[in-house]
mmCIF file of C-alpha atoms and ligand atoms in Angstrom:
data_model
loop_
_atom_site.group_PDB
_atom_site.id
_atom_site.type_symbol
_atom_site.label_atom_id
_atom_site.label_comp_id
_atom_site.label_asym_id
_atom_site.label_seq_id
_atom_site.Cartn_x
_atom_site.Cartn_y
_atom_site.Cartn_z
ATOM 1 C CA MET A 26 0.000 0.000 0.000
ATOM 2 C CA ILE A 27 1.181 3.522 -0.781
ATOM 3 C CA ALA A 28 0.280 6.229 1.768
ATOM 4 C CA LEU A 29 -0.590 9.642 0.356
ATOM 5 C CA GLY A 30 -0.994 13.015 1.994
ATOM 6 C CA CYS A 31 -0.963 16.694 1.154
ATOM 7 C CA ASP A 32 -1.912 20.182 2.227
ATOM 8 C CA HIS A 33 -3.842 22.683 0.103
ATOM 9 C CA GLY A 34 -0.664 23.575 -1.821
ATOM 10 C CA GLY A 35 -0.163 19.981 -2.893
ATOM 11 C CA LEU A 36 -3.743 18.885 -3.457
ATOM 12 C CA GLU A 37 -3.776 19.073 -7.260
ATOM 13 C CA ILE A 38 -0.579 17.109 -7.787
ATOM 14 C CA LYS A 39 -1.639 14.548 -5.160
ATOM 15 C CA ASN A 40 -4.892 14.039 -7.049
ATOM 16 C CA ALA A 41 -2.925 13.565 -10.274
ATOM 17 C CA VAL A 42 -0.807 10.918 -8.523
ATOM 18 C CA ILE A 43 -3.977 9.232 -7.242
ATOM 19 C CA LYS A 44 -5.283 8.983 -10.809
ATOM 20 C CA TYR A 45 -1.975 7.409 -11.856
ATOM 21 C CA LEU A 46 -2.186 4.888 -8.992
ATOM 22 C CA GLU A 47 -5.773 3.994 -9.872
ATOM 23 C CA ASP A 48 -4.970 3.668 -13.596
ATOM 24 C CA ASN A 49 -2.137 1.291 -12.669
ATOM 25 C CA LYS A 50 -4.179 -0.620 -10.056
ATOM 26 C CA ILE A 51 -1.738 0.284 -7.287
ATOM 27 C CA ASN A 52 -3.227 0.029 -3.791
ATOM 28 C CA TYR A 53 -3.145 3.308 -1.852
ATOM 29 C CA LYS A 54 -4.641 5.131 1.102
ATOM 30 C CA ASP A 55 -5.242 8.864 0.972
ATOM 31 C CA TYR A 56 -4.753 10.449 4.399
ATOM 32 C CA GLY A 57 -5.978 13.889 3.240
ATOM 33 C CA CYS A 58 -6.424 16.747 2.939
ATOM 34 C CA TYR A 59 -9.305 16.520 0.514
ATOM 35 C CA THR A 60 -10.227 20.144 -0.282
ATOM 36 C CA SER A 61 -8.424 23.378 -1.174
ATOM 37 C CA GLU A 62 -9.170 24.864 2.245
ATOM 38 C CA SER A 63 -5.973 25.995 4.003
ATOM 39 C CA VAL A 64 -4.639 23.335 6.383
ATOM 40 C CA ASP A 65 -1.478 22.622 8.379
ATOM 41 C CA TYR A 66 0.898 20.328 6.500
ATOM 42 C CA PRO A 67 2.576 18.678 9.560
ATOM 43 C CA LYS A 68 -0.683 16.862 10.351
ATOM 44 C CA TYR A 69 -0.690 15.061 7.001
ATOM 45 C CA ALA A 70 3.051 14.468 7.050
ATOM 46 C CA TYR A 71 2.688 12.773 10.435
ATOM 47 C CA LYS A 72 -0.180 10.567 9.256
ATOM 48 C CA VAL A 73 1.732 9.377 6.204
ATOM 49 C CA ALA A 74 5.039 8.985 8.057
ATOM 50 C CA THR A 75 3.480 6.832 10.784
ATOM 51 C CA ALA A 76 1.637 4.759 8.171
ATOM 52 C CA VAL A 77 5.071 3.970 6.719
ATOM 53 C CA THR A 78 6.900 3.327 10.001
ATOM 54 C CA SER A 79 4.060 1.139 11.308
ATOM 55 C CA GLY A 80 4.342 -1.043 8.210
ATOM 56 C CA LYS A 81 0.816 -0.244 6.997
ATOM 57 C CA ALA A 82 2.364 1.391 3.944
ATOM 58 C CA GLU A 83 5.465 0.333 2.032
ATOM 59 C CA LEU A 84 6.170 3.857 0.798
ATOM 60 C CA GLY A 85 4.622 7.312 1.152
ATOM 61 C CA ILE A 86 4.038 10.319 -1.062
ATOM 62 C CA LEU A 87 3.549 13.790 0.420
ATOM 63 C CA CYS A 88 2.752 17.018 -1.391
ATOM 64 C CA CYS A 89 2.672 20.619 -0.202
ATOM 65 C CA GLY A 90 3.459 23.919 -1.894
ATOM 66 C CA THR A 91 7.191 23.240 -2.118
ATOM 67 C CA GLY A 92 7.538 19.702 -0.743
ATOM 68 C CA ILE A 93 9.850 21.131 1.906
ATOM 69 C CA GLY A 94 7.476 21.526 4.849
ATOM 70 C CA VAL A 95 6.098 17.997 4.573
ATOM 71 C CA SER A 96 9.620 16.605 4.261
ATOM 72 C CA MET A 97 10.814 18.439 7.366
ATOM 73 C CA ALA A 98 7.855 17.162 9.389
ATOM 74 C CA ALA A 99 8.036 13.594 8.061
ATOM 75 C CA ASN A 100 11.775 13.379 8.729
ATOM 76 C CA LYS A 101 11.124 14.009 12.425
ATOM 77 C CA VAL A 102 9.461 10.585 12.631
ATOM 78 C CA LYS A 103 11.995 7.897 13.486
ATOM 79 C CA GLY A 104 12.610 5.590 10.530
ATOM 80 C CA ILE A 105 11.575 8.067 7.869
ATOM 81 C CA ARG A 106 13.826 9.125 5.039
ATOM 82 C CA ALA A 107 11.754 11.687 3.173
ATOM 83 C CA ALA A 108 13.219 13.326 0.068
ATOM 84 C CA VAL A 109 12.109 16.499 -1.690
ATOM 85 C CA VAL A 110 12.223 15.855 -5.410
ATOM 86 C CA SER A 111 11.759 18.208 -8.353
ATOM 87 C CA ASN A 112 13.462 16.305 -11.165
ATOM 88 C CA GLU A 113 13.550 12.758 -12.533
ATOM 89 C CA PHE A 114 17.191 12.164 -11.643
ATOM 90 C CA CYS A 115 16.598 12.831 -7.947
ATOM 91 C CA ALA A 116 13.413 10.712 -7.963
ATOM 92 C CA GLU A 117 15.546 7.772 -9.087
ATOM 93 C CA MET A 118 18.642 8.443 -7.022
ATOM 94 C CA THR A 119 16.877 8.929 -3.713
ATOM 95 C CA ARG A 120 15.528 5.397 -4.009
ATOM 96 C CA ARG A 121 18.759 3.887 -5.384
ATOM 97 C CA HIS A 122 21.186 5.558 -2.972
ATOM 98 C CA ASN A 123 19.199 6.829 0.039
ATOM 99 C CA ASP A 124 16.488 4.135 0.243
ATOM 100 C CA ALA A 125 14.044 7.027 0.707
ATOM 101 C CA ASN A 126 10.693 5.836 1.958
ATOM 102 C CA ILE A 127 8.702 9.021 1.348
ATOM 103 C CA LEU A 128 8.651 11.115 -1.818
ATOM 104 C CA CYS A 129 7.894 14.805 -1.229
ATOM 105 C CA MET A 130 6.844 17.115 -4.043
ATOM 106 C CA GLY A 131 5.663 20.692 -4.420
ATOM 107 C CA GLY A 132 2.484 21.734 -6.180
ATOM 108 C CA ARG A 133 3.983 25.195 -6.672
ATOM 109 C CA VAL A 134 7.178 23.684 -8.059
ATOM 110 C CA SER A 135 6.194 20.754 -10.268
ATOM 111 C CA THR A 136 3.402 20.278 -12.785
ATOM 112 C CA LYS A 137 0.884 17.448 -12.449
ATOM 113 C CA ASP A 138 2.560 15.534 -15.264
ATOM 114 C CA GLU A 139 5.976 15.963 -13.644
ATOM 115 C CA ALA A 140 4.665 14.829 -10.260
ATOM 116 C CA VAL A 141 3.188 11.692 -11.808
ATOM 117 C CA LYS A 142 6.488 10.968 -13.564
ATOM 118 C CA PHE A 143 8.478 11.457 -10.341
ATOM 119 C CA ALA A 144 6.047 9.166 -8.485
ATOM 120 C CA ASP A 145 6.301 6.513 -11.202
ATOM 121 C CA ILE A 146 10.101 6.549 -11.038
ATOM 122 C CA PHE A 147 10.163 6.582 -7.228
ATOM 123 C CA LEU A 148 7.750 3.661 -6.879
ATOM 124 C CA ASN A 149 9.540 1.559 -9.484
ATOM 125 C CA THR A 150 13.162 2.055 -8.484
ATOM 126 C CA PRO A 151 14.765 -0.332 -5.959
ATOM 127 C CA PHE A 152 17.459 0.493 -3.399
ATOM 128 C CA ASP A 153 20.927 -0.359 -4.760
ATOM 129 C CA GLY A 154 22.227 -1.676 -1.439
ATOM 130 C CA ASP A 155 25.965 -2.464 -1.423
ATOM 131 C CA ARG A 156 28.023 0.577 -0.344
ATOM 132 C CA HIS A 157 24.830 2.578 0.131
ATOM 133 C CA THR A 158 23.630 0.272 2.902
ATOM 134 C CA LYS A 159 26.495 1.438 5.112
ATOM 135 C CA ARG A 160 25.620 5.070 4.453
ATOM 136 C CA VAL A 161 21.926 4.590 5.185
ATOM 137 C CA ASP A 162 22.973 2.750 8.355
ATOM 138 C CA MET A 163 25.030 5.825 9.291
ATOM 139 C CA ILE A 164 21.908 7.975 8.905
ATOM 140 C CA LYS A 165 20.073 5.529 11.179
ATOM 141 C CA ALA A 166 22.894 5.723 13.727
ATOM 142 C CA ILE A 167 22.638 9.511 13.792
ATOM 143 C CA GLU A 168 18.918 9.142 14.430
ATOM 144 C CA GLU A 169 19.523 6.592 17.207
ATOM 145 C CA GLY A 170 22.237 8.699 18.844
ATOM 146 C CA THR A 171 24.729 5.860 18.365
ATOM 147 C CA TYR A 172 26.775 7.459 15.612
ATOM 148 C CA ASN A 173 30.492 7.195 16.429
ATOM 149 C CA ILE A 174 32.115 6.536 13.083
HETATM 150 C C1 RB5 B 225 1.342 26.622 2.522
HETATM 151 O O1 RB5 B 225 1.087 27.933 2.168
HETATM 152 C C2 RB5 B 225 2.806 26.287 2.316
HETATM 153 O O2 RB5 B 225 3.564 26.906 3.315
HETATM 154 C C3 RB5 B 225 3.009 24.789 2.319
HETATM 155 O O3 RB5 B 225 2.243 24.213 1.320
HETATM 156 C C4 RB5 B 225 4.423 24.310 2.054
HETATM 157 O O4 RB5 B 225 4.940 24.868 0.905
HETATM 158 C C5 RB5 B 225 5.353 24.394 3.182
HETATM 159 O O5 RB5 B 225 6.521 23.998 3.076
#
């Protein structure tokens, strides 16, 4: 299952991603928001981040105006590696090298077509492992307070 969330600034691109998921029969849960009324993005970032860390969702997608606010909030949840993406290269590399588990995008940065493309790449790119495993483990150690390398 893919967990989705947004604020008012990311609603349109989230809805475009939802259409892509439905067209491709990919299971998802939309944690809101659902209208263009102004809302607070940390609420939706938290819902999606905890869906991922609890194992309910394999990956998450969060959208706000820039992608930055949702990424900052999501990255405060232990176990989350949320990446702000605004080009195809980063959508691929953050899966391959960082094992990112949440894709963050901005509705005031990327078009609907771009957001769908970034989501498609993100959801279909595996983690490379190998030397990158050690580096992701170092990120985890920083989070755990056990970093001493
Ligand atoms: C909302 O106006 C805006 O601040 C939000 O969507 C996001 O861009 C924050 O990072």
